[in-house]
Coordinates of C-alpha atoms in Angstrom, one line a residue:
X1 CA 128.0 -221.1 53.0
X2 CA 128.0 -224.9 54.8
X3 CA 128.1 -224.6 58.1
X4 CA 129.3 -227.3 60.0
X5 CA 130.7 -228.1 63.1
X6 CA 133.9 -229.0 61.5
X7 CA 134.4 -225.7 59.5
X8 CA 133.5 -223.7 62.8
X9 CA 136.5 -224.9 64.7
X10 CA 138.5 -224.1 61.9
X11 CA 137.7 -221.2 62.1
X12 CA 137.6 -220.5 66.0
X13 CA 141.4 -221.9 65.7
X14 CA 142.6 -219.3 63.4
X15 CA 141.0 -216.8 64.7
X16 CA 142.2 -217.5 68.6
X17 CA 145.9 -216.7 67.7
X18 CA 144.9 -213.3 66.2
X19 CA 142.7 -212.5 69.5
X20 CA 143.0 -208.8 71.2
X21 CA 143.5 -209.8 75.0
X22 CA 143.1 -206.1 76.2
X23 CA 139.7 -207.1 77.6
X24 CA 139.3 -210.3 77.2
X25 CA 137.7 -211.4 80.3
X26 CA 140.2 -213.1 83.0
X27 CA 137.6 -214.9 85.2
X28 CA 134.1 -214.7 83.2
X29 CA 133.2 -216.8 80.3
X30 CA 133.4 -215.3 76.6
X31 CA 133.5 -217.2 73.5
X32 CA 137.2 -218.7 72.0
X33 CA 136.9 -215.8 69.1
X34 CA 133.6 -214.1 67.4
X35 CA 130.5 -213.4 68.7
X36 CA 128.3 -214.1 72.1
X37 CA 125.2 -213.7 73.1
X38 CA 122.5 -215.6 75.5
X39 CA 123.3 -218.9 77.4
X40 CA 122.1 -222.1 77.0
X41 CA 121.7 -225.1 78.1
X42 CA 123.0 -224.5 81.7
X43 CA 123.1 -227.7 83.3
X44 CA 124.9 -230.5 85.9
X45 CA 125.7 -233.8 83.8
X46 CA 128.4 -236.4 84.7
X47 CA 130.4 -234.3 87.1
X48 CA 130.4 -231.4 85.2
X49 CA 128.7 -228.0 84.6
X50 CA 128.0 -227.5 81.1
X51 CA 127.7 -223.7 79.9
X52 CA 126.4 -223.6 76.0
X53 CA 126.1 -220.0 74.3
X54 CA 124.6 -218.4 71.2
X55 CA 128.1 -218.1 68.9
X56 CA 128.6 -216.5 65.8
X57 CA 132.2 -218.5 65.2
X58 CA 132.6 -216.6 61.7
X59 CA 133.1 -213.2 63.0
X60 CA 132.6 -210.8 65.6
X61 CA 128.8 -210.0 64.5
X62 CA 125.8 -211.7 65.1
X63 CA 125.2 -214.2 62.4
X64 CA 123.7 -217.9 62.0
X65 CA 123.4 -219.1 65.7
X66 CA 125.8 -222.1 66.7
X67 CA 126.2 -223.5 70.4
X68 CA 129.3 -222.5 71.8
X69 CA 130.6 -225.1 74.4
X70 CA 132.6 -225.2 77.6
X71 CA 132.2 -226.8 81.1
X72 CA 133.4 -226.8 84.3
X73 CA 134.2 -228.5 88.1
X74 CA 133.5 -225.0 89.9
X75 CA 131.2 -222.9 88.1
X76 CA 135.2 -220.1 87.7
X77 CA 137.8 -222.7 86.2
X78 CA 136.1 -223.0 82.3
X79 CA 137.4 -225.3 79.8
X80 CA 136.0 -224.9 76.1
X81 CA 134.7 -227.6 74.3
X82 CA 134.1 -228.0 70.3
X83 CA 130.8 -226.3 69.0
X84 CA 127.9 -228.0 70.0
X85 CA 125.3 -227.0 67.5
X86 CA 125.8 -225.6 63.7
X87 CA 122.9 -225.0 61.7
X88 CA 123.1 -227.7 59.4
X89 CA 119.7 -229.1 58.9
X90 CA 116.6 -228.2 57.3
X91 CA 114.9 -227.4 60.5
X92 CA 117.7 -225.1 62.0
X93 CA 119.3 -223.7 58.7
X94 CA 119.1 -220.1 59.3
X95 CA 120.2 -220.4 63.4
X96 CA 120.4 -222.9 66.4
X97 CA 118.4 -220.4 68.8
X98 CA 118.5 -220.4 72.2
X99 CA 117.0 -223.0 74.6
X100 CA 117.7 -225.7 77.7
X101 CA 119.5 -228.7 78.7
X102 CA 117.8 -231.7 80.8
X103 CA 119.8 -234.8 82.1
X104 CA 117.7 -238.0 80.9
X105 CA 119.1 -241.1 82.6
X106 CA 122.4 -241.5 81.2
X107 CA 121.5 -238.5 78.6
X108 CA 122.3 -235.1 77.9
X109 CA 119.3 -233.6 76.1
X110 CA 119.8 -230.0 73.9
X111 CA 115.8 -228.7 73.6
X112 CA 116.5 -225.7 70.8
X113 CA 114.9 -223.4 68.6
X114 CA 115.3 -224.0 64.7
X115 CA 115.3 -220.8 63.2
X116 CA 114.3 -220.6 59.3
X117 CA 112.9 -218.9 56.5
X118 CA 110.4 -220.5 54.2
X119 CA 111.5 -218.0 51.5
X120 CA 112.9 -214.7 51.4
X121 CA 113.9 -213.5 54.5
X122 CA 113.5 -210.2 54.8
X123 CA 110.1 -210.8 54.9
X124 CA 108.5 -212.0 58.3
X125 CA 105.7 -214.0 57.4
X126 CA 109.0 -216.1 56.0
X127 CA 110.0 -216.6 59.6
X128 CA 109.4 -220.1 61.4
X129 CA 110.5 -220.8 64.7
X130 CA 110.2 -224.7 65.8
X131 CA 111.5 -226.4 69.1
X132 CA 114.2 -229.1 68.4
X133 CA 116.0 -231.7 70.0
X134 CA 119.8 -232.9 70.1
X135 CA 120.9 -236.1 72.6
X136 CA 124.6 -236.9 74.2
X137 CA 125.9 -239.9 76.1
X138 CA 129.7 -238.1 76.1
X139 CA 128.2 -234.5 76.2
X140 CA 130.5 -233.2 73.9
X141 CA 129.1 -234.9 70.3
X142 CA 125.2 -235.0 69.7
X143 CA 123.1 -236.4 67.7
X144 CA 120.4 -234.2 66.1
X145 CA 116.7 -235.8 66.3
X146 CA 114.7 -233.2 64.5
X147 CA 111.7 -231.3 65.3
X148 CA 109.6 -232.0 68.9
X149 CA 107.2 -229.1 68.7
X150 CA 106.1 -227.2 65.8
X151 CA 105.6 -223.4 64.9
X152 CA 102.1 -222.7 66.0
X153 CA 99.3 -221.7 63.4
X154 CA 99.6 -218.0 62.9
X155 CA 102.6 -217.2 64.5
X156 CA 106.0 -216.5 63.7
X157 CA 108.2 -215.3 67.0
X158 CA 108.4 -218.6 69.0
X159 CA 111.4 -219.4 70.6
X160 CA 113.9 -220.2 74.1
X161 CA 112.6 -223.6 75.3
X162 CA 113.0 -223.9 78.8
X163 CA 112.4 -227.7 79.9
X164 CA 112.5 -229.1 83.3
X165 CA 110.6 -232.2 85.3
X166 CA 108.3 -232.7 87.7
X167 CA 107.5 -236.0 88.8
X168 CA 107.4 -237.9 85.5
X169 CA 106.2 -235.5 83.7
X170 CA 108.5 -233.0 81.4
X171 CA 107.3 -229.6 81.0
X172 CA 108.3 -227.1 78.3
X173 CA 107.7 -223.4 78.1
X174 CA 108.7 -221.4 75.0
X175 CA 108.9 -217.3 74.6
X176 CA 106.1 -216.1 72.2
X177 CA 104.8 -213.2 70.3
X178 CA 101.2 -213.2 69.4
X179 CA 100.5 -209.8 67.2
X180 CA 102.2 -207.5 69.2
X181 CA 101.6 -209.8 72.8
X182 CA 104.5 -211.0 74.6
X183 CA 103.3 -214.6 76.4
X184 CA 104.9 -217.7 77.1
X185 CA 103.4 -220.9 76.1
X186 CA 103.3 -224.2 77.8
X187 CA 103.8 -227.8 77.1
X188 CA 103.9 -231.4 78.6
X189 CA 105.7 -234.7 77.6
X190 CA 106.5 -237.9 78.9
X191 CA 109.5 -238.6 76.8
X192 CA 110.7 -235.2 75.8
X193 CA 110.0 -236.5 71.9
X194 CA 106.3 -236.1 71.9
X195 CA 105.2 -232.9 73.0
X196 CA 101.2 -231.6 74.1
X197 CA 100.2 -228.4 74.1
X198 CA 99.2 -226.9 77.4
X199 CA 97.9 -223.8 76.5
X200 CA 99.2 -220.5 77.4
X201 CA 101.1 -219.9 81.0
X202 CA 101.3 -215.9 81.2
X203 CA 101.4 -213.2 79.0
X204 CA 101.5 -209.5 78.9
X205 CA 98.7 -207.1 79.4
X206 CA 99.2 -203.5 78.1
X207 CA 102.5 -201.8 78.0
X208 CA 104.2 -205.1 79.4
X209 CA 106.0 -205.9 76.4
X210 CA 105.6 -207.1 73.0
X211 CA 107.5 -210.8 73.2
X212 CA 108.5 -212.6 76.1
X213 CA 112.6 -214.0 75.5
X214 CA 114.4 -216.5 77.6
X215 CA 111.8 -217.8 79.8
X216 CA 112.4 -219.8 82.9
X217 CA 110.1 -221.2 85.6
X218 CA 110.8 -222.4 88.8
X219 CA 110.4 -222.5 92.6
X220 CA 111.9 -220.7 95.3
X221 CA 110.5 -220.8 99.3
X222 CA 107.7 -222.3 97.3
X223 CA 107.0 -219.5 95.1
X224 CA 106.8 -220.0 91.5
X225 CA 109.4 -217.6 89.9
X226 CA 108.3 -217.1 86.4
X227 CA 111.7 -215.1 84.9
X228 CA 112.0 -213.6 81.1
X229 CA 113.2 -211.2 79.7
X230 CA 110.5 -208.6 77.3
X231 CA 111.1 -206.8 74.6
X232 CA 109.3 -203.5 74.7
X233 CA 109.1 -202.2 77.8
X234 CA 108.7 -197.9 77.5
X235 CA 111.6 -196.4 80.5
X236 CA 109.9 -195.0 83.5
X237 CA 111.8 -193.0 85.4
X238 CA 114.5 -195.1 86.8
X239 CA 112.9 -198.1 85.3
X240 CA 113.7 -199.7 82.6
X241 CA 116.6 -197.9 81.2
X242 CA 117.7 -200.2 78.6
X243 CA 116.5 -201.5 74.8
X244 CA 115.4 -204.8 76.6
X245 CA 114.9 -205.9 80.2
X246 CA 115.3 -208.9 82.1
X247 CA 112.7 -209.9 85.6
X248 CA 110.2 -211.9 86.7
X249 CA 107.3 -212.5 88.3
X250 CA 105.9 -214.1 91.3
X251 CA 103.0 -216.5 92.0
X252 CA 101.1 -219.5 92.2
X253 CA 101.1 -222.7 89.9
X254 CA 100.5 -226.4 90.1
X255 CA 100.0 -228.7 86.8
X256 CA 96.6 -228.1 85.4
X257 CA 96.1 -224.9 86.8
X258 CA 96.4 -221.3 85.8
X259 CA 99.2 -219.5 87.3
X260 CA 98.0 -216.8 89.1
X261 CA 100.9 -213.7 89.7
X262 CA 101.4 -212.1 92.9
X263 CA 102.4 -208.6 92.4
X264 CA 104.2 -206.6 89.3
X265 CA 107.2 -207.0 87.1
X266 CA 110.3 -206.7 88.6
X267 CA 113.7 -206.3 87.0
X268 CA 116.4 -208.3 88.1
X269 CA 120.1 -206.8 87.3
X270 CA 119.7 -202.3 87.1
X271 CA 123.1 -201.9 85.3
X272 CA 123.7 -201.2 81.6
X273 CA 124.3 -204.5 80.4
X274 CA 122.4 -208.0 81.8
X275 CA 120.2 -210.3 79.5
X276 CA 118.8 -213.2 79.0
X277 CA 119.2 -214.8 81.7
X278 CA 118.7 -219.0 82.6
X279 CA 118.5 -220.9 85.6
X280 CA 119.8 -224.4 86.8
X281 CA 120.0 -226.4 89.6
X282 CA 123.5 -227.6 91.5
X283 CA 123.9 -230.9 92.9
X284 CA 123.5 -230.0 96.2
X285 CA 120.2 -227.8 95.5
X286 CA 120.9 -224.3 94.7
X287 CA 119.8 -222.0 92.2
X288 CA 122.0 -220.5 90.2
X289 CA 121.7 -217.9 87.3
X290 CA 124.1 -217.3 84.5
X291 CA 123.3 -213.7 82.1
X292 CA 124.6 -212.4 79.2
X293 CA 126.5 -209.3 80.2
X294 CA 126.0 -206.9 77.5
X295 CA 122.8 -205.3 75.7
X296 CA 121.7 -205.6 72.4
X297 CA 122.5 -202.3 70.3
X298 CA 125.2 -201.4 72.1
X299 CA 128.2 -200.9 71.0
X300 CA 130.9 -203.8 71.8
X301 CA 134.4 -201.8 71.3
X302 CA 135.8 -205.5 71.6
X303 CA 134.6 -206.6 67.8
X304 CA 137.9 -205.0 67.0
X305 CA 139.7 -207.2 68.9
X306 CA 138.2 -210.3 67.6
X307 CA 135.9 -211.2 70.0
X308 CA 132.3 -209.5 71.6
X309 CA 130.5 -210.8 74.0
X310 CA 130.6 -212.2 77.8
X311 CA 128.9 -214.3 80.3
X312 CA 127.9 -212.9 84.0
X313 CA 129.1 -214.1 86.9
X314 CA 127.0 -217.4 88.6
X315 CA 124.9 -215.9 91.1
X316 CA 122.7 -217.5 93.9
X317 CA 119.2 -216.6 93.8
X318 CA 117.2 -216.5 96.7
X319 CA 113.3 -215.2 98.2
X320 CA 113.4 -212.7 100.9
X321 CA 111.6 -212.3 103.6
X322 CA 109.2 -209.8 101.5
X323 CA 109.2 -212.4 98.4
X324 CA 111.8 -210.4 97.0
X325 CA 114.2 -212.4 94.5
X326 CA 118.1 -211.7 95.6
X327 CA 121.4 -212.4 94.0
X328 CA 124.1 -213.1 95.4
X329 CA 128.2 -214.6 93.6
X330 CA 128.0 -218.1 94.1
X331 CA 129.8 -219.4 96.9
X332 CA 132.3 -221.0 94.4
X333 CA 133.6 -217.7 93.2
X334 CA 135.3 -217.1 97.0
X335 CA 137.5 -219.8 95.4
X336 CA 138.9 -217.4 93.5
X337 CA 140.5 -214.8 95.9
X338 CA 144.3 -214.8 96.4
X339 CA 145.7 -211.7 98.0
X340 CA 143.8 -209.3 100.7
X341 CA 144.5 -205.9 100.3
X342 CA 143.1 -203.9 103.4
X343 CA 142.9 -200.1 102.5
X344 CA 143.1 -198.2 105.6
X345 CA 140.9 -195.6 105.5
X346 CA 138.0 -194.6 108.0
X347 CA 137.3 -191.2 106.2
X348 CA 137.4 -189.7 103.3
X349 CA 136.3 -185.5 103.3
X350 CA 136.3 -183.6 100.2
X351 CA 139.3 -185.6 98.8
X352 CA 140.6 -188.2 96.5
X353 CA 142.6 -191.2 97.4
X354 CA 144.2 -193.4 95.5
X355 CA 144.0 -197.0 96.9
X356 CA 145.3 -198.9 94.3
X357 CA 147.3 -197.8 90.9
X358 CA 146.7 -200.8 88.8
X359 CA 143.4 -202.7 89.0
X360 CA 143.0 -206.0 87.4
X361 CA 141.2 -208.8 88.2
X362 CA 139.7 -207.8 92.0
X363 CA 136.7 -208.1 94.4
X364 CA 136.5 -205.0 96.2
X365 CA 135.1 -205.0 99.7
X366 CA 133.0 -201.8 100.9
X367 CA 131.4 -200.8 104.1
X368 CA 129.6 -197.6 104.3
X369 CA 128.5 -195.9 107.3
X370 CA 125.7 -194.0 105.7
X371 CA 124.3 -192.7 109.1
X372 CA 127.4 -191.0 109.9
X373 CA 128.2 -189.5 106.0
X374 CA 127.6 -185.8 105.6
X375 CA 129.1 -186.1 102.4
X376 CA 126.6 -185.3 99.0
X377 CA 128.6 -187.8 97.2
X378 CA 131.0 -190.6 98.2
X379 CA 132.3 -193.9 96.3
X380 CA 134.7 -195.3 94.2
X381 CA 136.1 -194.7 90.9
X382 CA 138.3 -196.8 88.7
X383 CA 139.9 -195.3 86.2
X384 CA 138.7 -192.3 84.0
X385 CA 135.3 -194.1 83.2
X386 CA 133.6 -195.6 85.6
X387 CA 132.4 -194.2 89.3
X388 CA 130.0 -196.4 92.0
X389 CA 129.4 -193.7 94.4
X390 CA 126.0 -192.6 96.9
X391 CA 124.0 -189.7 95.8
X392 CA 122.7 -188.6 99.6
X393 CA 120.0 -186.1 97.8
X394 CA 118.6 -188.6 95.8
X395 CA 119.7 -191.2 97.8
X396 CA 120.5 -193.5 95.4
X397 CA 123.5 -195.8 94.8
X398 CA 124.7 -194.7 91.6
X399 CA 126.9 -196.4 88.5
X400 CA 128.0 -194.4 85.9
X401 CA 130.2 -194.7 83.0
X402 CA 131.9 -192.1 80.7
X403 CA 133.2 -193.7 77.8
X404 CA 132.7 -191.0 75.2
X405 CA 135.1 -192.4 72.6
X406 CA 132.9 -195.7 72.3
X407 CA 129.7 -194.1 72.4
X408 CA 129.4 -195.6 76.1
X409 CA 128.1 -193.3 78.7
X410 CA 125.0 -193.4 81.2
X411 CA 123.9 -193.7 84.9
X412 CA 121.8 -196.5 86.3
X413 CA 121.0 -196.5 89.9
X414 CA 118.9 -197.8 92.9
X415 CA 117.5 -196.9 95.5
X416 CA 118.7 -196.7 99.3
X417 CA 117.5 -196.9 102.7
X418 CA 118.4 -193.4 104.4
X419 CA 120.5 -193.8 107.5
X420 CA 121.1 -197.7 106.7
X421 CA 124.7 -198.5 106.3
X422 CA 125.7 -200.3 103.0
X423 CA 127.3 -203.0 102.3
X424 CA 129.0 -203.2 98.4
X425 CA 131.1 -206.2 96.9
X426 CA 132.5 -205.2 93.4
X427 CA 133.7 -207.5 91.0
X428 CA 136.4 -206.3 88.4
X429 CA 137.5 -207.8 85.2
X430 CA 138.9 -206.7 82.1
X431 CA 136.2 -205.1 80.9
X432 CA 133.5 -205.6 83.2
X433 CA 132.1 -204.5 86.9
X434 CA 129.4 -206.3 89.2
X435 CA 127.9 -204.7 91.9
X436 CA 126.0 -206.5 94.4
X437 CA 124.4 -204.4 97.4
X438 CA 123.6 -205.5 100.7
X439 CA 124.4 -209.0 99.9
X440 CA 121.5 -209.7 97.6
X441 CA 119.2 -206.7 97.5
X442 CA 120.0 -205.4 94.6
X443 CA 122.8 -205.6 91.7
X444 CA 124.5 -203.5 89.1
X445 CA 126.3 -204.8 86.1
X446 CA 128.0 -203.4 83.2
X447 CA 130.7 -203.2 80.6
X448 CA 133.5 -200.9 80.9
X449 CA 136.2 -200.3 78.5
X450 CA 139.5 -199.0 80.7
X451 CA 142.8 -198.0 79.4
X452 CA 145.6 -200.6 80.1
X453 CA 147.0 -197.7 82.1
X454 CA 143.7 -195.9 83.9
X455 CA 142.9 -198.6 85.9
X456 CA 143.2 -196.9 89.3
X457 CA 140.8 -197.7 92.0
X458 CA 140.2 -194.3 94.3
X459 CA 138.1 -193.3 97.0
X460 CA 136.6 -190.0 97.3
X461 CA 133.9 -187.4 99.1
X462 CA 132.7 -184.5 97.8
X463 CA 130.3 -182.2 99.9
X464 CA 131.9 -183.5 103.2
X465 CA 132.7 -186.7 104.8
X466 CA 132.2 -190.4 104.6
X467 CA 132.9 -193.3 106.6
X468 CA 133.9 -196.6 105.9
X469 CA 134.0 -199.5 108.7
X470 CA 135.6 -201.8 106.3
X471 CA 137.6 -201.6 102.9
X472 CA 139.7 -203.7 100.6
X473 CA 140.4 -205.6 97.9
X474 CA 140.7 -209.1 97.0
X475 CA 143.1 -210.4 93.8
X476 CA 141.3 -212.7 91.9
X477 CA 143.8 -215.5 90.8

């Protein structure tokens, strides 16, 4: 089969009109039709954010990797674009992988990963990754320039190009696999065309993971942030619950020197579903992060409707106090609330109470008074799947979801403070909740899968009482 820019929004247009809205997102980013994975290329140009994705525009299952498209004035209000990338050359033929996008003067600049098979690909030693590079003036039609930066000898997994600047010099680091070590690798250019290798910037030691996805490096309270996302992490205990993770780690870098870490792995997002991660920088100076929200090898009951996949919300990262990295929505998603909805409740003992019978696209507003909770368990539910509620044994914020008929249930959780009152802002779509906790200490995210008429939002205490010093809900226009 050709694939071509051309034929893919053929086919995204017939496809639309046949689309499933049951769960289509109402205020996140998903592809037109077919599939979604990581994002790309997150970046500021000309007035505009740009958002590209991994798409699979033929059907609703991962395939040969094209850039999906869309931009944006206020990281909420998303306007698709045509496909970006097909792969339609020699060095991309079997997928336009993930990777970056760098304003150059007056030019947008795509740095990608060329997937391809030298032969039969079932076979790995068939597998060549190479870094490639695709320039706008418009940013909306580029021009493909080829290869910048070659498979290295002896290796086969070697992919997400992350590129950013310092001074006049243009770094790049890419994920790698060396026999069964996850690293990331390092380069330098002055022209983003002619690339140098600068050796290797981190990689794992035992049990941290056999390749390093997605990486991204940059500072925060100036700390270097070095974020990824491994593949092959064992679970330990409450850690590391899904197939793949996504973290980072802190330390110490300057050009020309090693960078040396500053404590462990830390994962960023403990729901079911957050990947992949990438960075970028707003005009006025902020870092924001953009995730795939969904996991690889789990199931994705909205193939049937013609569509799988999503994008997180933006989110605000931050360094605490302790060098802890936090994530808060964007200020720019506040720009979304219509309606207040106060619920007036103080307490809730060994009841139920429905707050609201039908909800759709919301941020809800919770403010626990842990101290002065006797009960063993108190939260929210929505629906017949889904329940955000404090575990006072294990004193733990838990999420769980019971989707049985999808093959979708599970708990994640983290942990809490005893005694400290908690502060919870969820975000509802069509099929998805976000759960930040104590405005940027920790976050929650996953996919939920709600009948069209389940989707009431009730309180409840079990074991005794809870109180609340503040509850509500905002619509989301």
């Amino acid at each position: 089969m050709m694939y071509t820019i051309s034929n893919a929004e053929q086919e995204l247009q017939a496809k639309r009109e046949a689309l499933n809205v049951r769960w289509y997102p109402r205020y996140h980013l998903a592809a037109r039709a077919g599939w979604m994975n990581d994002p790309n290329g997150l970046v500021w140009f000309d007035g505009w954010y740009h958002a590209f994705y991994q798409h699979h525009p033929y059907s609703t299952e991962w395939g040969p990797m094209h850039w999906g498209h869309a931009r944006s004035k206020d990281l909420v209000h998303w306007e698709h674009l045509p496909v970006a990338l097909a792969p339609e050359g020699p060095e991309d033929k079997d997928g336009c992988f993930s990777g970056s996008a760098v304003v150059n003067g007056d030019t947008l600049a795509l740095i990608y990963t060329g997937h391809k098979f030298h032969g039969d690909p079932g076979d790995e030693a068939n597998l060549y990754q190479v870094q490639c590079l695709a320039t706008s003036r418009d940013g909306i039609h580029f021009e493909r320039q080829g290869i910048v930066v070659e498979t290295p000898a002896g290796m086969h997994h070697f992919r997400d190009p992350k590129v950013w600047r310092e001074g006049d010099v243009w770094y790049m680091i890419v994920g790698a696999r060396d026999g069964d070590t996850g690293q990331v690798r390092l380069y330098r250019s002055a022209d983003l065309r002619q690339w140098h290798d600068a050796g290797v910037l981190d990689e794992a030691e035992k049990e941290m993971g056999y390749m390093w996805e997605c990486p991204d490096f940059f500072t925060l309270n100036g700390k270097r942030v070095l974020m990824f996302s491994p593949q092959g992490l064992a679970a330990n205990g409450y850690q590391n619950r899904n197939l793949f993770q996504s973290g980072y780690l802190l330390g110490e870098w300057q050009p020309g020197q090693a960078f040396v870490r500053e404590g462990g792995f830390v994962e960023m997002d403990h729901g079911h579903d957050f990947y992949a991660p990438q960075s970028f920088l707003t005009p006025d100076g902020r870092r924001i992060v953009i995730g795939w929200l969904d996991m690889w090898e789990s199931p994705l009951p909205e193939k049937q409707d013609g569509w799988a996949g999503m994008l997180s919300l933006p989110r605000e990262l931050s360094l605490s106090a302790d060098n802890r990295l936090q994530m808060r929505p964007a200020k720019e998603v506040e720009g979304m609330r219509g309606a207040w909805f106060p619920w007036p409740v103080t307490t809730v003992k060994n009841q139920q109470i429905v707050m609201m019978e039908n909800g759709g696209a919301l941020e809800v507003i919770l403010h626990w008074d842990c101290a002065n909770s006797s009960a063993e368990q108190y939260g929210l539910r929505f629906g017949d799947g889904l329940r955000v509620y404090v575990d006072a044994q294990m004193q733990r914020l838990v999420l769980e979801r019971h989707y049985p008929q999808f093959g979708l249930c599970g708990m994640r959780s983290v942990p809490l403070t005893e005694g400290k009152a908690l502060t919870l802002r969820l975000f509802f779509d069509s099929s998805s909740v976000e759960v930040f906790v104590n405005d940027g200490e920790a976050c929650l995210s996953s996919r939920i899968y709600p009948d069209a008429d389940r989707r009431d939002l009730a309180l409840f205490a079990w074991s005794g009482s809870a109180v609340l010093t503040e509850a509500g809900a905002w619509q989301l226009e």
